[in-house]
mmCIF file of C-alpha atoms and ligand atoms in Angstrom:
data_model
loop_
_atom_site.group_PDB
_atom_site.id
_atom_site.type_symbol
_atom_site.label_atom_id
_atom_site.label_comp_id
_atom_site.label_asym_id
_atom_site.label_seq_id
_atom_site.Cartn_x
_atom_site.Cartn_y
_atom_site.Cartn_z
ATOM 1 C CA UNK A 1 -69.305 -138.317 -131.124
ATOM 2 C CA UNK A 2 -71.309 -137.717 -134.125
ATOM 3 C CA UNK A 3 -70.813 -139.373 -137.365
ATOM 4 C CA UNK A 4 -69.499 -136.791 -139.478
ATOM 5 C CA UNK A 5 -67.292 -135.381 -136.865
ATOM 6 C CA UNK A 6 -65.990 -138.873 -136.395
ATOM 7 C CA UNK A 7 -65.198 -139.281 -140.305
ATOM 8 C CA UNK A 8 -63.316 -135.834 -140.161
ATOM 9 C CA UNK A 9 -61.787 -136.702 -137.073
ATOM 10 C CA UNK A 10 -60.047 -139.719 -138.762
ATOM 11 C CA UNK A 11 -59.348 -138.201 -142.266
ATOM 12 C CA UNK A 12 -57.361 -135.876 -139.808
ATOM 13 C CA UNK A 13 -55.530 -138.775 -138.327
ATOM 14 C CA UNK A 14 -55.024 -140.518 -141.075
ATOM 15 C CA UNK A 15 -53.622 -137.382 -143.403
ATOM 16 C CA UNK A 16 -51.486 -136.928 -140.112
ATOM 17 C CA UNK A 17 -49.893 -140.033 -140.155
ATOM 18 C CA UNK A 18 -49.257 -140.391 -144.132
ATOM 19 C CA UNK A 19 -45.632 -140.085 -144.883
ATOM 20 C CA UNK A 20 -44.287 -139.613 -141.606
ATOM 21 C CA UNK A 21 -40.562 -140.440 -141.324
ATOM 22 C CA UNK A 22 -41.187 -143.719 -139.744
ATOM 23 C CA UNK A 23 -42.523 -145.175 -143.008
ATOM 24 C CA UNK A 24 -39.458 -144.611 -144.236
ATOM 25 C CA UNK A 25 -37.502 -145.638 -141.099
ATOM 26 C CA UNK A 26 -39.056 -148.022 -139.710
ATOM 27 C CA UNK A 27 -37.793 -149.221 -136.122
ATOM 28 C CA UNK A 28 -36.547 -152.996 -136.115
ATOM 29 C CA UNK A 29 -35.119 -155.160 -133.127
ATOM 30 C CA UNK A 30 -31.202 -155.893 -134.573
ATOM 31 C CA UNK A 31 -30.415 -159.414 -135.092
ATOM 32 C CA UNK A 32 -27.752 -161.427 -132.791
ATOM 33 C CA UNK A 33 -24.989 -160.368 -135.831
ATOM 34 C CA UNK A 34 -25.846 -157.035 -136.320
ATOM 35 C CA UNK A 35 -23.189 -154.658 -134.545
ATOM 36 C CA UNK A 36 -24.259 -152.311 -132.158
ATOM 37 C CA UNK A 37 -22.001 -149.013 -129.934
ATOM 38 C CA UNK A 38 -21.806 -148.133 -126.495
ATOM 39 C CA UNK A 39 -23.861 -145.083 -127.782
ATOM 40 C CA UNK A 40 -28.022 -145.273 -127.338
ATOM 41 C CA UNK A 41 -28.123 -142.403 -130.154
ATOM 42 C CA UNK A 42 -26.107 -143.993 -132.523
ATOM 43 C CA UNK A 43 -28.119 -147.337 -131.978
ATOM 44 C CA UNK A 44 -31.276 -146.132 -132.531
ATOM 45 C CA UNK A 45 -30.007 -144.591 -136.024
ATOM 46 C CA UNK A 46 -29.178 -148.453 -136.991
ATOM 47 C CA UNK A 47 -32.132 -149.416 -135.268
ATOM 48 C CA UNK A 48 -34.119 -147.306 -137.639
ATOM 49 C CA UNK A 49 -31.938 -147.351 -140.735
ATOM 50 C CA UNK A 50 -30.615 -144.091 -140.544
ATOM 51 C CA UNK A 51 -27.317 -146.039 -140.338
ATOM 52 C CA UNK A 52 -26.581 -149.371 -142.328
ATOM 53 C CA UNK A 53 -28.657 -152.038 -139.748
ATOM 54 C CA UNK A 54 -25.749 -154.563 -139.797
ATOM 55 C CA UNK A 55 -24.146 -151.456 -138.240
ATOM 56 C CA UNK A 56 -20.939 -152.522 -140.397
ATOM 57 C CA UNK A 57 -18.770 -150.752 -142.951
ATOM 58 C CA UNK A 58 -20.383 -146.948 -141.560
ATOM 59 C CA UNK A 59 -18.641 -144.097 -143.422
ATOM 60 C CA UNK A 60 -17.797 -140.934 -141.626
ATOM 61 C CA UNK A 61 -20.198 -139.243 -143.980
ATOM 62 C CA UNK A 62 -23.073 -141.634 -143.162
ATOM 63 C CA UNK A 63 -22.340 -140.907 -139.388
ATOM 64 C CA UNK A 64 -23.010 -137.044 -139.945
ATOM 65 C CA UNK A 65 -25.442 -137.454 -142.651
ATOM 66 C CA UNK A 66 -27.698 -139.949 -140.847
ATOM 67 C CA UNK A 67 -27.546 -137.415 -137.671
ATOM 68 C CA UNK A 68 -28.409 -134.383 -139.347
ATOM 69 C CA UNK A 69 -30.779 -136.229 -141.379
ATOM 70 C CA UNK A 70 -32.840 -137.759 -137.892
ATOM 71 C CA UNK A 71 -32.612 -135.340 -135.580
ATOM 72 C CA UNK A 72 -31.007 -131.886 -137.206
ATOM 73 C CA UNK A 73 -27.885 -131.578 -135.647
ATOM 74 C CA UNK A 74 -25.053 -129.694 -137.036
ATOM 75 C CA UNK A 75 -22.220 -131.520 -138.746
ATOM 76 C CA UNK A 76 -20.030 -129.150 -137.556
ATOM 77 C CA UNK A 77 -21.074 -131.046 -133.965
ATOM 78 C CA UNK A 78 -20.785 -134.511 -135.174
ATOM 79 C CA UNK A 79 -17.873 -134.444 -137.742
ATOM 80 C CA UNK A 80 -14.946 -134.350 -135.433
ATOM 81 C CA UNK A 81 -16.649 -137.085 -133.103
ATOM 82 C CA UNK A 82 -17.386 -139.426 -136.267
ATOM 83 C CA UNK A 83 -13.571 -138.873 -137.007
ATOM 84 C CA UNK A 84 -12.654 -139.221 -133.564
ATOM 85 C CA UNK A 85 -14.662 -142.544 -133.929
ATOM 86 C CA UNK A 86 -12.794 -143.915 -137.049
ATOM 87 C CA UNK A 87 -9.527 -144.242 -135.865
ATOM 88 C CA UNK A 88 -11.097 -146.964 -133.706
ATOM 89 C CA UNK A 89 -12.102 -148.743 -137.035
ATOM 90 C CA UNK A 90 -11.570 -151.981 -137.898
ATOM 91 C CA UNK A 91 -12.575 -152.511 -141.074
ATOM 92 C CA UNK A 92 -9.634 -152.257 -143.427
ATOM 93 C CA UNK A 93 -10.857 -148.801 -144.640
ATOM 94 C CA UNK A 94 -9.301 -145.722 -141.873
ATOM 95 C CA UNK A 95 -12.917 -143.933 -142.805
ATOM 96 C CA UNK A 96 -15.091 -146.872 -142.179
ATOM 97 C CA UNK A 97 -16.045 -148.624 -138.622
ATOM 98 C CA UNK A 98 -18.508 -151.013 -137.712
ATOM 99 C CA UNK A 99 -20.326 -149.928 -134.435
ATOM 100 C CA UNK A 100 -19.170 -152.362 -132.000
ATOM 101 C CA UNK A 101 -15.384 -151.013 -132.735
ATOM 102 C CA UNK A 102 -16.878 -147.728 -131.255
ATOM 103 C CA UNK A 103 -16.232 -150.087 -127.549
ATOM 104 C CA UNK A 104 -12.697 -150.210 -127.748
ATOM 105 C CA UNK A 105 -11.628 -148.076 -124.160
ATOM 106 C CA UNK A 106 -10.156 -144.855 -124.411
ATOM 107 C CA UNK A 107 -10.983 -143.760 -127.370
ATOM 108 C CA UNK A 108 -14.372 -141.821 -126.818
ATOM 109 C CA UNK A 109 -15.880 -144.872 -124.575
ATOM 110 C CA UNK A 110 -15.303 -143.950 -120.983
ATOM 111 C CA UNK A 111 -15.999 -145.311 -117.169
ATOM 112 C CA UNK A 112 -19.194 -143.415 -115.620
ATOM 113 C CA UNK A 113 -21.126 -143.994 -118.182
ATOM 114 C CA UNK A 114 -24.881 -142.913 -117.494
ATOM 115 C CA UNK A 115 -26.446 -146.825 -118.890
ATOM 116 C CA UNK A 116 -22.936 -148.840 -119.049
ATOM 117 C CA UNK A 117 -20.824 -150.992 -116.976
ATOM 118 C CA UNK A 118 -16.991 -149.838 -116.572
ATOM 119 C CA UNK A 119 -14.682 -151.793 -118.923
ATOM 120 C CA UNK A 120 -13.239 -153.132 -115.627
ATOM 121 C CA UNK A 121 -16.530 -155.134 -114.944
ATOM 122 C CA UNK A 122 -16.300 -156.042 -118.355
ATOM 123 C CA UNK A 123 -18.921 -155.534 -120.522
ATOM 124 C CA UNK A 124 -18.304 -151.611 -121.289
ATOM 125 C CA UNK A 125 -21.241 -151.405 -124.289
ATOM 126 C CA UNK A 126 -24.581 -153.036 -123.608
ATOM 127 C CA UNK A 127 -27.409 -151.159 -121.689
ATOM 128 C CA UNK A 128 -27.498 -152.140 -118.108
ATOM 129 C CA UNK A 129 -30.753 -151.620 -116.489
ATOM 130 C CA UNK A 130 -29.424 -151.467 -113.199
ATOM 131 C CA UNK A 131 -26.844 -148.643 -113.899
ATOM 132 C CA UNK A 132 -29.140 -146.870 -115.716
ATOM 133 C CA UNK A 133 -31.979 -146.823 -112.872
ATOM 134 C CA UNK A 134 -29.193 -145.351 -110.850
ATOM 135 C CA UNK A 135 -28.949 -142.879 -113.065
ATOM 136 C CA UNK A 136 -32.343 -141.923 -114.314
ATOM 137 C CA UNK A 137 -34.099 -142.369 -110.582
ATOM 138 C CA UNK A 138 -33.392 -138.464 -110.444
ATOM 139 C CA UNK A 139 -36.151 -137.758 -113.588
ATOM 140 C CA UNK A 140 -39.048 -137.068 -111.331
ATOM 141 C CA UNK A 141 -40.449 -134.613 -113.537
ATOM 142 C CA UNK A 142 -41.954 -135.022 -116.936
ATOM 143 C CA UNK A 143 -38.786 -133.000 -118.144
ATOM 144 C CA UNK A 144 -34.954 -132.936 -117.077
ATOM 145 C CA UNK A 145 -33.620 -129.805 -116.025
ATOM 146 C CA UNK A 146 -29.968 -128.936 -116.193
ATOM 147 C CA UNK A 147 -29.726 -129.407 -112.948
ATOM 148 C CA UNK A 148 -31.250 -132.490 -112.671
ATOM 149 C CA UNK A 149 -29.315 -133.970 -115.812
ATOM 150 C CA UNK A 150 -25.999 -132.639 -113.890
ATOM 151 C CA UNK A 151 -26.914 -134.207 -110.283
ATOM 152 C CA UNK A 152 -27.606 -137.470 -112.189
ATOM 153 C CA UNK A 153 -24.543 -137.463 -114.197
ATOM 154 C CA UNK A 154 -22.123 -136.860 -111.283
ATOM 155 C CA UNK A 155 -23.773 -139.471 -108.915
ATOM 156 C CA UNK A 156 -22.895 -142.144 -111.586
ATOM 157 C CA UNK A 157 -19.406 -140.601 -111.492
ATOM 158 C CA UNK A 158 -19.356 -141.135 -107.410
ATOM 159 C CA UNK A 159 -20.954 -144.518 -107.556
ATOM 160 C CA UNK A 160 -18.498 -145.931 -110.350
ATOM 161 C CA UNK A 161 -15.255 -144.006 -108.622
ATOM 162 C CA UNK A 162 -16.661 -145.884 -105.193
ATOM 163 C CA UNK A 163 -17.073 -149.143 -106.944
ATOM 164 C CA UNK A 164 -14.229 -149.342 -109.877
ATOM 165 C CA UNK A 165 -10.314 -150.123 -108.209
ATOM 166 C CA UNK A 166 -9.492 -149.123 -112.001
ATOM 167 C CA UNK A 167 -11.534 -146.006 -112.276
ATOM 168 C CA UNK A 168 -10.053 -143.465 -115.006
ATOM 169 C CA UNK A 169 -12.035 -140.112 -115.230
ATOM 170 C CA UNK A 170 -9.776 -137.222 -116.115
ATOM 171 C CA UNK A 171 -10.710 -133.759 -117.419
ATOM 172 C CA UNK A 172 -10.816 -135.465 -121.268
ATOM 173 C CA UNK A 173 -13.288 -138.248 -119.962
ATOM 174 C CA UNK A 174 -15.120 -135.749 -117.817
ATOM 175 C CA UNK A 175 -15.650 -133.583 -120.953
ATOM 176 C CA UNK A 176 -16.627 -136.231 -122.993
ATOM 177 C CA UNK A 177 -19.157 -137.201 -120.639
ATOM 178 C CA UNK A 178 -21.009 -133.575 -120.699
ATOM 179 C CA UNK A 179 -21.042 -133.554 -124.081
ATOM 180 C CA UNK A 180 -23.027 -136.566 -124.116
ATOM 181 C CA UNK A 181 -25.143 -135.107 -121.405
ATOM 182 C CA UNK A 182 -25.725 -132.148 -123.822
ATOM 183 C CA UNK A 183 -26.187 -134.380 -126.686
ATOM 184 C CA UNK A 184 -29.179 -136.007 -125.042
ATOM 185 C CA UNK A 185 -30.959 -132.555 -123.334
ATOM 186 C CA UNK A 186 -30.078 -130.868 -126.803
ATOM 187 C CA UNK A 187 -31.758 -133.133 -129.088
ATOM 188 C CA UNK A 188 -34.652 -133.396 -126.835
ATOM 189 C CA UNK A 189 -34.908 -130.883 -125.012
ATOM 190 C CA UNK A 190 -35.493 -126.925 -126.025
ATOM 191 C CA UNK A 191 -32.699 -125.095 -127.379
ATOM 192 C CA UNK A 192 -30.185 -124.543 -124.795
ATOM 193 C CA UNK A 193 -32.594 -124.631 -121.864
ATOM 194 C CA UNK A 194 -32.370 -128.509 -121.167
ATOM 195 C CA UNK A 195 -35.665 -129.600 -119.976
ATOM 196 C CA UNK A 196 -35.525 -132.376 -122.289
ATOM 197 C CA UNK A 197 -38.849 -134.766 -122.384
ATOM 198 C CA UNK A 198 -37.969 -137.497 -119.377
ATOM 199 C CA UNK A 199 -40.100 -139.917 -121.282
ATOM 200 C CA UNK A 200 -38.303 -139.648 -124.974
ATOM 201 C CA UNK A 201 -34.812 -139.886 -123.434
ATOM 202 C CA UNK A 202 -35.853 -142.881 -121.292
ATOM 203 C CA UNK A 203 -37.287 -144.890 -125.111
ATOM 204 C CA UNK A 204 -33.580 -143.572 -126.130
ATOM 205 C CA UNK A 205 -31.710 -145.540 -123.682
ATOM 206 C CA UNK A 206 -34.111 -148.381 -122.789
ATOM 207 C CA UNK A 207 -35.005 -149.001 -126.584
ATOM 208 C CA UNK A 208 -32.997 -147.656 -128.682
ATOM 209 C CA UNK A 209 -35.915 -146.092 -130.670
ATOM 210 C CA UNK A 210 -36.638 -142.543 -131.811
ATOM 211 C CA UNK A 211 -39.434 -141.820 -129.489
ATOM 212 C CA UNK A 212 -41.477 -140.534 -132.616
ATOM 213 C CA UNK A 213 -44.975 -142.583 -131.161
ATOM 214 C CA UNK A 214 -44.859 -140.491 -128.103
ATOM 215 C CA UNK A 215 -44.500 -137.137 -130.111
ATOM 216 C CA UNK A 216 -40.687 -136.472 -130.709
ATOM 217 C CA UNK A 217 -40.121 -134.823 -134.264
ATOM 218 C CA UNK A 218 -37.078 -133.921 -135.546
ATOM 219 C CA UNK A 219 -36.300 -130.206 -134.296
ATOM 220 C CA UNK A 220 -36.961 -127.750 -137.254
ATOM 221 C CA UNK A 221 -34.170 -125.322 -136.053
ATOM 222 C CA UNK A 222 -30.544 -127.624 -136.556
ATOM 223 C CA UNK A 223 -28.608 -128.176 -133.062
ATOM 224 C CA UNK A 224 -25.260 -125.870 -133.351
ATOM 225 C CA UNK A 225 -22.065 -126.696 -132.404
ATOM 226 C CA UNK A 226 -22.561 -123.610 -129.953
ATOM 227 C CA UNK A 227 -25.576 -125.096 -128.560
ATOM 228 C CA UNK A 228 -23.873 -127.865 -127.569
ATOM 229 C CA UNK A 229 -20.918 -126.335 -126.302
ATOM 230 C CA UNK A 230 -23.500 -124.154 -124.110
ATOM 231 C CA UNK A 231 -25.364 -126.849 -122.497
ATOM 232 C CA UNK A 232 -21.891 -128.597 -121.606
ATOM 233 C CA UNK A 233 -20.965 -125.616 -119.885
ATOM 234 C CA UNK A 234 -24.191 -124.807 -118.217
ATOM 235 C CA UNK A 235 -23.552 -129.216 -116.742
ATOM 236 C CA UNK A 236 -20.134 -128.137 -115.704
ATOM 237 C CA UNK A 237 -21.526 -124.708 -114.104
ATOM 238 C CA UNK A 238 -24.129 -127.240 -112.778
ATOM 239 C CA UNK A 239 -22.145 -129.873 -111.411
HETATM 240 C C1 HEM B 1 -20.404 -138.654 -134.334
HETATM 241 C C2 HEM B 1 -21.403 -139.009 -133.598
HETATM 242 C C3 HEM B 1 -21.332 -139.847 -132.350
HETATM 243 C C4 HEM B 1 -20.429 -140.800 -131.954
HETATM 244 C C5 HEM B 1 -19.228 -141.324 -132.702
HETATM 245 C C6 HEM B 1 -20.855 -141.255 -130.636
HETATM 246 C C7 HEM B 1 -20.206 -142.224 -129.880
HETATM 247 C C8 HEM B 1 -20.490 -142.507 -128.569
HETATM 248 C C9 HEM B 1 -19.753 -143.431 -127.736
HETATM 249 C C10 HEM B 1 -18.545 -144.238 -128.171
HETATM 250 C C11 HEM B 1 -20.332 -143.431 -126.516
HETATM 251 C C12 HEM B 1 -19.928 -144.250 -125.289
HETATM 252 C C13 HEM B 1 -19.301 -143.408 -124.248
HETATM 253 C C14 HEM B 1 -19.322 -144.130 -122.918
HETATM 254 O O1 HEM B 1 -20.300 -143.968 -122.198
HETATM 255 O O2 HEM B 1 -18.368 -144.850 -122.586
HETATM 256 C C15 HEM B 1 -21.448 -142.525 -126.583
HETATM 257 C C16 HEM B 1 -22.294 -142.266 -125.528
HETATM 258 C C17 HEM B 1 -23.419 -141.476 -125.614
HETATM 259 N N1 HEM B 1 -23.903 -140.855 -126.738
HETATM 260 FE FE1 HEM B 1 -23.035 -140.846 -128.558
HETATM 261 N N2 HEM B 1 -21.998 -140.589 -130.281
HETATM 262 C C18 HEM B 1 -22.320 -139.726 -131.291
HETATM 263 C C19 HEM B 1 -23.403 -138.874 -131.340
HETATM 264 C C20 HEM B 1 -24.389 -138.790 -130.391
HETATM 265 C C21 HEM B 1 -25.569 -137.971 -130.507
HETATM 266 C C22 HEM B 1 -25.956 -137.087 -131.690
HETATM 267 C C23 HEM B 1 -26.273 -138.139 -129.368
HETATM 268 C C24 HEM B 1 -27.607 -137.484 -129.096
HETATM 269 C C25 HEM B 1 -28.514 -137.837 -128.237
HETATM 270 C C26 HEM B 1 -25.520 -139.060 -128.513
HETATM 271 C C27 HEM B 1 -25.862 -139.452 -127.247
HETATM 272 C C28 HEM B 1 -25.065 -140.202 -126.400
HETATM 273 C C29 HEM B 1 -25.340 -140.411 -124.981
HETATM 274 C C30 HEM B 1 -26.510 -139.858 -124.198
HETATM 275 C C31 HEM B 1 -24.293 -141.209 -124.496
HETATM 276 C C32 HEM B 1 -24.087 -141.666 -123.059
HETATM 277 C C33 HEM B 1 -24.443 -143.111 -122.875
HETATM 278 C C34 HEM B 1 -24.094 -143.593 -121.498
HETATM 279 O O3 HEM B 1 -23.311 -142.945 -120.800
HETATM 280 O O4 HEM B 1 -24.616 -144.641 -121.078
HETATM 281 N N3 HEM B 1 -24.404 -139.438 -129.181
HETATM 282 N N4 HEM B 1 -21.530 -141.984 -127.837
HETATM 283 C C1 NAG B 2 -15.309 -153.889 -123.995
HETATM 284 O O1 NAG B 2 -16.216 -154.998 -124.000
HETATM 285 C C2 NAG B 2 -15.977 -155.937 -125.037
HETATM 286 C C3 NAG B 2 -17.011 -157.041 -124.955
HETATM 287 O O2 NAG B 2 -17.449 -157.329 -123.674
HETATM 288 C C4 NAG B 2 -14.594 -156.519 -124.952
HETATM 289 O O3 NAG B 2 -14.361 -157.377 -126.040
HETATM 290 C C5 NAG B 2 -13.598 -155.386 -124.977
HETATM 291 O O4 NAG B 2 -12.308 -155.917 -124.818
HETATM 292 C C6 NAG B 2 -13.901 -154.418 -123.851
HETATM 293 N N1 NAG B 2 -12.897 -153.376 -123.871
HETATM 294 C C7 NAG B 2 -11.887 -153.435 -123.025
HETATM 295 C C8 NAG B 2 -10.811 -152.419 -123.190
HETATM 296 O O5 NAG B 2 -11.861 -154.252 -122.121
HETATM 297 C C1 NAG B 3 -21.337 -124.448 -139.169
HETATM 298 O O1 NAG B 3 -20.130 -123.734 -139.297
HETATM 299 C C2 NAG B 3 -20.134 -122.772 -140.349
HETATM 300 C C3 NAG B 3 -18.731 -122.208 -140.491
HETATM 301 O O2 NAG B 3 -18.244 -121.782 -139.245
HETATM 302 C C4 NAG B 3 -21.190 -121.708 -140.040
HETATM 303 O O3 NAG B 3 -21.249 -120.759 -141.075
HETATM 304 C C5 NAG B 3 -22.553 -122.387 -139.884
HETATM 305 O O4 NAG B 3 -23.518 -121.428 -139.501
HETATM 306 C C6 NAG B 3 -22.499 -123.501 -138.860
HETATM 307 N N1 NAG B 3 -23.770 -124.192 -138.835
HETATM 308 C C7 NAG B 3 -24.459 -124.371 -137.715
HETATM 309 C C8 NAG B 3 -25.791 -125.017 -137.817
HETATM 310 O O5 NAG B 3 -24.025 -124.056 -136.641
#
């Protein structure tokens, strides 16, 4: 390359990667004390301090506000969950939790989780790499389709119903469970098409990290309520 296109190549670069949102959020490994959820998403905001990193004392508010804030979607999606969430707390305070109160069974945690163990097995909250390679062996393609994020989703369902004696998936579970499967093809994925990038939702799960070094930006458009509703029923039209 010549010289001068070589200096203009890296003032480029470097002017691109001035004040990017990871200078402000940087990604750290939690500590052995810090509490952590059953949920990659909500992990990765700790992980990134979006949420408190001890992942203690979390308000309601900081729930929504540290969503909307990392990866635009609606608090009119996320309030009722982060309510739904606090009555699990611990902490003294009925709008506070810490993270790992978010395990507690029955509340939103589930069996068939995509990257879990069932609570019968018991431990119902830390990534399992072998559940998860069940799961995610169906992305083939550099992007997940609908249809491939509703095959994958209801072969963890027939391998945990196989496996678990205790197995507990009703219509309130099985609900649940799409709207995390929307959650995840939403937020990286294109509107209500799916097709979310394989790649950025495998760093969600395996890491726990915003997959910002391999492109993901915050989508300039927020998520909707209805946009999540619609990709739920699209997996249940799917499944
Ligand atoms: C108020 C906000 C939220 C709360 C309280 C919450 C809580 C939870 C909980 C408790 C689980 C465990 C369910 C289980 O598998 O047993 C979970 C799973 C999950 N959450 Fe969240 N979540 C929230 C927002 C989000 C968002 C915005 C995303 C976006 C990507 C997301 C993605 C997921 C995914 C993909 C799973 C499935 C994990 C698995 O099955 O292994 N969540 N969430
Ligand atoms: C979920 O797992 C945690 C830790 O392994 C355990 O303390 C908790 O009791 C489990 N939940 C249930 C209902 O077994
Ligand atoms: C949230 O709900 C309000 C009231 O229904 C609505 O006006 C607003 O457009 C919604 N926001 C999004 C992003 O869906």
């Amino acid at each position: 390359m010549h010289i001068r296109a070589l200096l203009a190549f890296s003032a480029v670069v470097t002017a691109a990667s001035a004040g990017f949102v990871w200078d402000d959020h940087p990604w750290q490994r939690p500590t052995p004390e810090d509490r952590r959820s059953p949920c990659p998403l909500l992990n990765s905001l700790a992980n990134h301090g979006f949420l408190a990193r001890d992942g203690r004392d979390i308000s309601i508010d900081d729930i929504v506000n540290g969503i909307e804030e990392a990866v635009n979607l609606s608090p009119n999606s996320s309030r009722p969950v982060a309510e739904l969430a606090a009555t699990a707390s611990t902490t003294g305070n009925p709008k506070t939790l810490n993270l790992d109160d978010l395990n507690t069974h029955g509340v939103i945690e589930h069996d068939a989780s995509l990257s879990r163990e069932d609570t019968y097995f018991g431990d119902n909250h830390s990534f399992n790499p072998k559940i998860y390679h069940s799961f995610s062996k169906f992305f083939t393609e550099p992007v997940i389709s609908i249809e491939t994020a509703a095959a994958a989703r209801s072969s963890r369902i027939s391998c945990a119903r196989a496996a678990n004696p205790d197995f507990e998936f009703g219509a309130d579970q099985d609900r649940v469970s799409r709207l995390e499967t929307a959650l995840y093809l939403a937020v990286f994925g294109k509107g209500t098409e799916g097709n979310a990038r394989t790649k950025w939702v495998d760093v969600l799960f395996r890491e726990e990290r915003l997959p910002y070094r391999e492109g993901f930006r915050r989508p300039a458009e927020a998520i909707s309520n209805d946009d999540i509703v619609e990709l739920a029923d699209k997996i249940a039209a799917a499944s």
